[in-house]
Amino acid sequence: MSKQRILTGITTTGMPHLGNYVGAIRPAIRASLSDDNLSFFFLADYHALIKCTDPNQVHESTKQIAATWLACGLDPERVLFYRQSDIPEIPELCWLLTCMTAKGLMNRAHAYKDAVAGNQAAGEDPDFGITMGLYSYPILMAADILMFNANKVPVGRDQIQHIEMARDVAARFNHHYGEKFVLPEAVVDDQVAVLNGLDGRKMSKSYGNTIPLFLAPKQLQKHINKIQTNLLEPGEPKDPDTSTVFQIWQAFATPEQTAEMRQKFADGIAWGESKKQLFELINAELEEPRAKYEELMAKPDEVEAALLAGADKARGYATALIKELRAAVGIKPLG
Ligand code: TRP
């Protein structure tokens, strides 16, 4: 059987946090180690421009995210690891797909609809501040996926609709021009934890409740100390299942360590002590990648070289397919 192609894009705005690590980075890198899979991981810097118009932030974030994935053990020899903007065939494919995408389909995209609803609630024109980038965002994402005929796309729930749109557009193209694209599937892994943040809501940059992934140890401890708890005193039994400290513990612990911590909660461990132990557990896992990350951030040329080598490999796939697609739509030499 040929390998399953697994593809994931990471938008280059912001700095990775513990939730990204547990929910996306760690499981993706683990999956990439299986010989059944061929993984495509890329930095979605064209997508970043949709939400971020600060060039410095886009640039810094690209470096940070690339260094993070490499530091966490991504093997660029094994995985196709590249930057979206280094593959000119992606925006080219995006146009071919744009011409196969019903406007009505884009009208139904959640991100666009949310923006319109926000404007209406604020008494603004429905299209206020909405760019064509935001509107057509799902088509660029479809191009990312279809360019490499990915079978599986691991995503959070908020992205499922985009994968379904990619399937729709691919099916329409196939129907019109002949079978060119594999229809991708979204994979939402329920085993993977969605971490809670400092305030107990889902850890997310938009809530400002994150714990950044590569903090210095002191800063990491400080952030962990800020996790919201209740007023129960040392010695009073605590409920692990409503505790963010316990929830994060579980994401880093072995099943035995989790059972032990559950018992400690029942025995009334003090919140301060539980946070100290949580810090030690997380720090032990992150110590080595953190050192590697600092090293890479000091040598951005190495990161750049890894990305360019990845783009070279990825273009091996992309140029072959785009040639076929151009011919299929009638763009080919006249002779
Ligand atoms: N839109 C995705 C997000 O915000 C990032 C992304 C861009 C992506 N292109 C992709 C994810 C292709 C999976 C496949 O999370």
CSV table of C-alpha atoms and ligand atoms in Angstrom, one decimal:
chain,number,residue,atom,x,y,z
A,1,MET,CA,0.0,0.0,0.0
A,2,SER,CA,1.3,3.5,-0.7
A,3,LYS,CA,1.9,5.8,2.1
A,4,GLN,CA,-0.9,8.0,3.5
A,5,ARG,CA,-0.2,11.6,2.9
A,6,ILE,CA,-0.7,13.7,5.9
A,7,LEU,CA,-0.7,17.5,5.5
A,8,THR,CA,-0.8,20.3,8.1
A,9,GLY,CA,-0.4,24.0,7.8
A,10,ILE,CA,0.5,26.4,10.6
A,11,THR,CA,-0.4,30.0,10.1
A,12,THR,CA,2.6,32.2,10.9
A,13,THR,CA,1.1,34.7,13.4
A,14,GLY,CA,2.1,34.5,17.0
A,15,MET,CA,4.2,32.3,19.2
A,16,PRO,CA,3.5,28.6,19.8
A,17,HIS,CA,2.0,27.8,23.2
A,18,LEU,CA,1.5,24.7,25.3
A,19,GLY,CA,-1.9,24.1,23.7
A,20,ASN,CA,-0.4,24.1,20.2
A,21,TYR,CA,2.3,21.7,21.4
A,22,VAL,CA,0.0,19.2,23.0
A,23,GLY,CA,-2.8,19.5,20.4
A,24,ALA,CA,-0.9,19.8,17.1
A,25,ILE,CA,2.9,19.8,17.2
A,26,ARG,CA,3.6,16.7,19.3
A,27,PRO,CA,1.0,14.4,17.7
A,28,ALA,CA,2.0,15.5,14.2
A,29,ILE,CA,5.7,14.8,14.8
A,30,ARG,CA,4.8,11.4,16.3
A,31,ALA,CA,2.7,10.5,13.3
A,32,SER,CA,5.5,11.6,11.0
A,33,LEU,CA,7.7,8.9,12.5
A,34,SER,CA,5.5,6.1,11.2
A,35,ASP,CA,6.6,4.4,8.0
A,36,ASP,CA,2.9,4.2,6.9
A,37,ASN,CA,2.8,8.0,6.5
A,38,LEU,CA,4.4,10.7,4.3
A,39,SER,CA,4.0,14.0,6.2
A,40,PHE,CA,3.8,17.5,4.7
A,41,PHE,CA,4.2,20.3,7.3
A,42,PHE,CA,4.3,23.8,6.1
A,43,LEU,CA,4.3,27.4,7.3
A,44,ALA,CA,1.2,29.1,6.0
A,45,ASP,CA,2.7,32.6,5.6
A,46,TYR,CA,0.3,33.6,2.8
A,47,HIS,CA,-2.5,32.8,5.2
A,48,ALA,CA,-0.9,34.9,7.9
A,49,LEU,CA,-1.4,38.0,5.7
A,50,ILE,CA,-5.1,37.6,6.0
A,51,LYS,CA,-5.1,38.3,9.7
A,52,CYS,CA,-1.8,40.2,10.2
A,53,THR,CA,-0.5,43.2,8.3
A,54,ASP,CA,2.5,43.7,10.5
A,55,PRO,CA,5.5,42.5,8.4
A,56,ASN,CA,7.7,42.1,11.5
A,57,GLN,CA,5.3,39.9,13.2
A,58,VAL,CA,4.8,37.7,10.1
A,59,HIS,CA,8.6,37.4,9.7
A,60,GLU,CA,9.4,36.7,13.4
A,61,SER,CA,6.6,34.3,13.8
A,62,THR,CA,7.7,32.3,10.7
A,63,LYS,CA,11.2,32.0,12.3
A,64,GLN,CA,9.8,31.1,15.7
A,65,ILE,CA,7.4,28.5,14.4
A,66,ALA,CA,9.9,26.9,12.1
A,67,ALA,CA,12.5,26.7,14.9
A,68,THR,CA,9.8,25.3,17.2
A,69,TRP,CA,9.0,22.4,15.0
A,70,LEU,CA,12.6,21.6,14.3
A,71,ALA,CA,13.4,21.8,18.0
A,72,CYS,CA,10.5,19.5,18.9
A,73,GLY,CA,12.1,16.7,16.8
A,74,LEU,CA,10.7,17.2,13.3
A,75,ASP,CA,13.1,15.4,11.0
A,76,PRO,CA,13.4,17.5,7.8
A,77,GLU,CA,14.9,14.5,6.0
A,78,ARG,CA,11.8,12.4,6.6
A,79,VAL,CA,9.1,15.1,6.4
A,80,LEU,CA,8.4,17.6,3.7
A,81,PHE,CA,8.9,20.8,5.7
A,82,TYR,CA,8.5,24.0,3.8
A,83,ARG,CA,7.2,27.6,3.6
A,84,GLN,CA,4.0,28.1,1.6
A,85,SER,CA,5.4,31.2,-0.1
A,86,ASP,CA,8.4,29.2,-1.5
A,87,ILE,CA,6.0,27.1,-3.6
A,88,PRO,CA,4.8,29.4,-6.4
A,89,GLU,CA,2.6,26.6,-7.7
A,90,ILE,CA,0.3,27.0,-4.7
A,91,PRO,CA,-1.0,30.5,-5.6
A,92,GLU,CA,-1.1,29.3,-9.3
A,93,LEU,CA,-3.3,26.4,-8.3
A,94,CYS,CA,-5.3,28.7,-6.1
A,95,TRP,CA,-6.4,30.6,-9.2
A,96,LEU,CA,-7.4,27.5,-11.1
A,97,LEU,CA,-9.5,26.4,-8.1
A,98,THR,CA,-10.9,29.9,-7.7
A,99,CYS,CA,-12.4,29.5,-11.2
A,100,MET,CA,-14.1,26.3,-10.0
A,101,THR,CA,-15.4,27.6,-6.7
A,102,ALA,CA,-19.0,28.7,-6.4
A,103,LYS,CA,-19.3,32.1,-4.8
A,104,GLY,CA,-22.2,30.7,-2.8
A,105,LEU,CA,-19.9,28.2,-1.2
A,106,MET,CA,-17.6,30.9,0.1
A,107,ASN,CA,-20.6,32.9,1.4
A,108,ARG,CA,-21.2,30.0,3.8
A,109,ALA,CA,-17.6,29.9,5.3
A,110,HIS,CA,-17.7,30.4,9.1
A,111,ALA,CA,-14.9,32.9,9.3
A,112,TYR,CA,-16.5,35.2,6.7
A,113,LYS,CA,-20.0,34.8,8.2
A,114,ASP,CA,-18.6,35.6,11.7
A,115,ALA,CA,-17.0,38.7,10.4
A,116,VAL,CA,-20.3,39.8,8.7
A,117,ALA,CA,-22.3,39.0,11.8
A,118,GLY,CA,-19.8,41.1,13.9
A,119,ASN,CA,-20.3,44.0,11.6
A,120,GLN,CA,-24.0,43.8,11.7
A,121,ALA,CA,-24.1,43.6,15.5
A,122,ALA,CA,-21.9,46.7,15.5
A,123,GLY,CA,-24.2,48.5,13.1
A,124,GLU,CA,-21.6,48.7,10.4
A,125,ASP,CA,-21.8,47.9,6.7
A,126,PRO,CA,-21.8,44.1,6.5
A,127,ASP,CA,-18.5,44.1,4.4
A,128,PHE,CA,-16.7,46.5,6.7
A,129,GLY,CA,-13.0,45.6,7.0
A,130,ILE,CA,-13.5,42.3,5.1
A,131,THR,CA,-10.8,41.6,2.5
A,132,MET,CA,-11.0,39.3,-0.5
A,133,GLY,CA,-8.2,37.4,1.3
A,134,LEU,CA,-10.5,36.5,4.2
A,135,TYR,CA,-13.4,35.8,1.8
A,136,SER,CA,-11.3,33.4,-0.4
A,137,TYR,CA,-9.3,32.0,2.4
A,138,PRO,CA,-10.8,28.5,2.0
A,139,ILE,CA,-9.6,28.4,-1.6
A,140,LEU,CA,-6.0,29.0,-0.7
A,141,MET,CA,-6.3,26.3,1.9
A,142,ALA,CA,-7.8,23.9,-0.7
A,143,ALA,CA,-4.8,24.7,-2.9
A,144,ASP,CA,-2.4,23.9,-0.1
A,145,ILE,CA,-4.0,20.5,0.4
A,146,LEU,CA,-4.7,19.5,-3.2
A,147,MET,CA,-1.3,20.5,-4.5
A,148,PHE,CA,0.1,17.5,-2.7
A,149,ASN,CA,-2.9,15.2,-3.0
A,150,ALA,CA,-3.1,14.8,0.7
A,151,ASN,CA,-5.3,12.0,2.0
A,152,LYS,CA,-5.5,13.2,5.7
A,153,VAL,CA,-5.6,16.6,7.1
A,154,PRO,CA,-5.3,16.7,11.0
A,155,VAL,CA,-7.2,19.8,12.2
A,156,GLY,CA,-9.1,21.3,15.0
A,157,ARG,CA,-12.9,21.3,14.8
A,158,ASP,CA,-13.0,24.9,13.6
A,159,GLN,CA,-11.2,23.8,10.4
A,160,ILE,CA,-13.4,20.9,9.4
A,161,GLN,CA,-15.6,23.1,7.2
A,162,HIS,CA,-12.5,24.2,5.2
A,163,ILE,CA,-11.6,20.6,4.4
A,164,GLU,CA,-15.1,19.9,3.3
A,165,MET,CA,-14.9,22.9,1.0
A,166,ALA,CA,-11.6,21.6,-0.4
A,167,ARG,CA,-13.3,18.3,-1.2
A,168,ASP,CA,-16.2,20.1,-2.9
A,169,VAL,CA,-13.9,22.2,-5.1
A,170,ALA,CA,-11.7,19.2,-5.9
A,171,ALA,CA,-14.7,17.1,-6.9
A,172,ARG,CA,-16.0,19.9,-9.1
A,173,PHE,CA,-12.6,20.2,-10.8
A,174,ASN,CA,-12.4,16.4,-11.3
A,175,HIS,CA,-15.9,16.3,-12.7
A,176,HIS,CA,-15.1,19.1,-15.2
A,177,TYR,CA,-11.5,18.3,-16.2
A,178,GLY,CA,-11.0,14.7,-15.3
A,179,GLU,CA,-9.8,12.9,-12.2
A,180,LYS,CA,-6.8,15.0,-11.0
A,181,PHE,CA,-7.3,15.3,-7.3
A,182,VAL,CA,-7.5,13.0,-4.3
A,183,LEU,CA,-10.4,14.0,-2.1
A,184,PRO,CA,-8.9,14.9,1.3
A,185,GLU,CA,-10.4,13.9,4.7
A,186,ALA,CA,-10.3,15.9,7.9
A,187,VAL,CA,-9.0,14.0,10.9
A,188,VAL,CA,-10.0,15.2,14.3
A,189,ASP,CA,-8.3,13.1,17.0
A,190,ASP,CA,-10.4,12.9,20.1
A,191,GLN,CA,-7.5,11.3,21.9
A,192,VAL,CA,-5.5,14.5,21.6
A,193,ALA,CA,-6.1,16.9,24.5
A,194,VAL,CA,-7.5,20.4,23.9
A,195,LEU,CA,-5.6,22.2,26.7
A,196,ASN,CA,-7.3,24.7,29.0
A,197,GLY,CA,-5.6,28.0,29.6
A,198,LEU,CA,-4.9,30.1,32.7
A,199,ASP,CA,-8.5,31.1,33.1
A,200,GLY,CA,-10.0,27.6,32.5
A,201,ARG,CA,-11.2,28.3,29.0
A,202,LYS,CA,-9.6,26.7,26.0
A,203,MET,CA,-6.0,27.8,25.7
A,204,SER,CA,-6.0,30.3,22.8
A,205,LYS,CA,-4.1,33.3,21.8
A,206,SER,CA,-7.4,35.2,21.2
A,207,TYR,CA,-8.3,34.7,24.9
A,208,GLY,CA,-4.9,35.9,26.1
A,209,ASN,CA,-4.8,32.9,28.5
A,210,THR,CA,-1.8,31.0,27.0
A,211,ILE,CA,1.4,29.6,28.4
A,212,PRO,CA,4.0,30.1,25.7
A,213,LEU,CA,5.9,26.9,24.9
A,214,PHE,CA,9.5,28.0,25.4
A,215,LEU,CA,9.6,30.2,28.4
A,216,ALA,CA,12.7,30.3,30.7
A,217,PRO,CA,12.1,28.0,33.6
A,218,LYS,CA,11.3,30.8,36.1
A,219,GLN,CA,8.8,32.3,33.7
A,220,LEU,CA,7.2,28.9,33.1
A,221,GLN,CA,6.8,28.5,36.9
A,222,LYS,CA,5.3,32.0,37.1
A,223,HIS,CA,2.7,31.2,34.4
A,224,ILE,CA,1.8,27.9,36.0
A,225,ASN,CA,1.3,29.7,39.3
A,226,LYS,CA,-1.3,31.9,37.5
A,227,ILE,CA,-3.6,28.9,36.6
A,228,GLN,CA,-6.9,29.6,38.2
A,229,THR,CA,-7.9,27.3,41.1
A,230,ASN,CA,-10.5,27.5,43.8
A,231,LEU,CA,-10.2,28.4,47.4
A,232,LEU,CA,-9.8,24.9,48.9
A,233,GLU,CA,-7.1,24.7,51.6
A,234,PRO,CA,-4.3,22.2,51.8
A,235,GLY,CA,-5.7,19.0,53.2
A,236,GLU,CA,-9.1,19.4,51.7
A,237,PRO,CA,-9.9,16.9,48.9
A,238,LYS,CA,-10.0,18.5,45.4
A,239,ASP,CA,-11.8,17.5,42.2
A,240,PRO,CA,-9.2,16.7,39.5
A,241,ASP,CA,-11.8,16.6,36.8
A,242,THR,CA,-12.7,20.3,37.1
A,243,SER,CA,-9.1,21.4,37.5
A,244,THR,CA,-6.9,22.9,34.8
A,245,VAL,CA,-3.8,22.0,36.8
A,246,PHE,CA,-4.8,18.3,36.6
A,247,GLN,CA,-5.9,18.6,33.0
A,248,ILE,CA,-2.5,19.9,31.9
A,249,TRP,CA,-0.8,17.3,34.1
A,250,GLN,CA,-2.6,14.6,32.2
A,251,ALA,CA,-1.3,15.9,28.9
A,252,PHE,CA,2.3,15.5,30.0
A,253,ALA,CA,2.1,12.5,32.4
A,254,THR,CA,2.2,8.7,31.9
A,255,PRO,CA,-1.0,6.9,32.9
A,256,GLU,CA,0.7,5.9,36.2
A,257,GLN,CA,1.7,9.5,37.0
A,258,THR,CA,-1.9,10.6,36.2
A,259,ALA,CA,-3.3,7.9,38.6
A,260,GLU,CA,-0.9,9.1,41.3
A,261,MET,CA,-1.9,12.7,40.9
A,262,ARG,CA,-5.6,11.8,41.0
A,263,GLN,CA,-4.9,10.2,44.4
A,264,LYS,CA,-3.0,13.3,45.6
A,265,PHE,CA,-6.0,15.4,44.7
A,266,ALA,CA,-8.2,13.1,46.7
A,267,ASP,CA,-5.7,13.4,49.6
A,268,GLY,CA,-5.9,17.1,49.5
A,269,ILE,CA,-2.6,18.2,47.9
A,270,ALA,CA,-2.1,22.0,48.3
A,271,TRP,CA,-2.6,24.0,45.0
A,272,GLY,CA,0.9,25.4,45.4
A,273,GLU,CA,2.4,22.0,45.6
A,274,SER,CA,0.4,20.6,42.7
A,275,LYS,CA,1.7,23.5,40.6
A,276,LYS,CA,5.2,22.9,41.6
A,277,GLN,CA,5.0,19.3,40.5
A,278,LEU,CA,3.3,20.3,37.3
A,279,PHE,CA,6.1,22.7,36.5
A,280,GLU,CA,8.7,20.0,37.1
A,281,LEU,CA,6.8,17.5,34.8
A,282,ILE,CA,6.5,20.0,32.0
A,283,ASN,CA,10.0,21.4,32.3
A,284,ALA,CA,11.5,17.9,32.1
A,285,GLU,CA,9.8,17.3,28.8
A,286,LEU,CA,10.6,20.8,27.4
A,287,GLU,CA,14.2,21.3,28.7
A,288,GLU,CA,15.9,19.7,25.7
A,289,PRO,CA,13.7,21.1,22.9
A,290,ARG,CA,14.0,24.6,24.6
A,291,ALA,CA,17.8,24.5,24.4
A,292,LYS,CA,17.6,23.4,20.8
A,293,TYR,CA,15.1,26.2,20.1
A,294,GLU,CA,17.4,28.8,21.6
A,295,GLU,CA,20.2,27.5,19.4
A,296,LEU,CA,18.2,27.6,16.2
A,297,MET,CA,16.9,31.1,17.0
A,298,ALA,CA,20.5,32.3,17.2
A,299,LYS,CA,21.2,30.7,13.8
A,300,PRO,CA,18.3,31.6,11.6
A,301,ASP,CA,20.4,30.7,8.5
A,302,GLU,CA,20.2,27.0,9.5
A,303,VAL,CA,16.4,27.3,9.7
A,304,GLU,CA,16.3,29.0,6.4
A,305,ALA,CA,18.4,26.3,4.8
A,306,ALA,CA,16.1,23.6,6.1
A,307,LEU,CA,13.1,25.4,4.7
A,308,LEU,CA,14.7,25.9,1.3
A,309,ALA,CA,15.7,22.3,1.1
A,310,GLY,CA,12.1,21.3,2.0
A,311,ALA,CA,10.7,23.6,-0.6
A,312,ASP,CA,12.9,22.1,-3.2
A,313,LYS,CA,11.6,18.6,-2.4
A,314,ALA,CA,8.0,19.8,-2.2
A,315,ARG,CA,8.3,21.5,-5.6
A,316,GLY,CA,9.3,18.1,-7.1
A,317,TYR,CA,5.6,17.1,-6.4
A,318,ALA,CA,4.1,20.5,-7.1
A,319,THR,CA,5.7,21.2,-10.5
A,320,ALA,CA,4.7,17.8,-11.9
A,321,LEU,CA,1.0,18.2,-10.9
A,322,ILE,CA,0.7,21.8,-12.0
A,323,LYS,CA,2.0,21.0,-15.4
A,324,GLU,CA,-0.8,18.4,-15.8
A,325,LEU,CA,-3.4,20.8,-14.4
A,326,ARG,CA,-2.4,23.5,-16.8
A,327,ALA,CA,-2.8,21.2,-19.7
A,328,ALA,CA,-6.1,19.9,-18.4
A,329,VAL,CA,-7.6,23.4,-18.4
A,330,GLY,CA,-6.1,24.2,-21.9
A,331,ILE,CA,-3.0,26.1,-21.0
A,332,LYS,CA,-0.2,24.5,-22.9
A,333,PRO,CA,2.2,25.1,-25.8
A,334,LEU,CA,0.5,26.0,-29.1
A,335,GLY,CA,2.7,23.7,-31.3
B,1,TRP,N1,-6.2,27.6,8.2
B,1,TRP,C1,-5.4,26.8,9.1
B,1,TRP,C2,-5.5,27.3,10.5
B,1,TRP,O1,-5.7,28.5,10.7
B,1,TRP,C3,-3.9,26.8,8.6
B,1,TRP,C4,-3.8,26.1,7.3
B,1,TRP,C5,-3.6,26.8,6.1
B,1,TRP,C6,-4.0,24.8,7.0
B,1,TRP,N2,-3.5,25.9,5.1
B,1,TRP,C7,-3.8,24.6,5.6
B,1,TRP,C8,-4.3,23.6,7.8
B,1,TRP,C9,-3.9,23.4,5.0
B,1,TRP,C10,-4.4,22.4,7.1
B,1,TRP,C11,-4.2,22.3,5.7
B,1,TRP,O2,-5.3,26.5,11.4
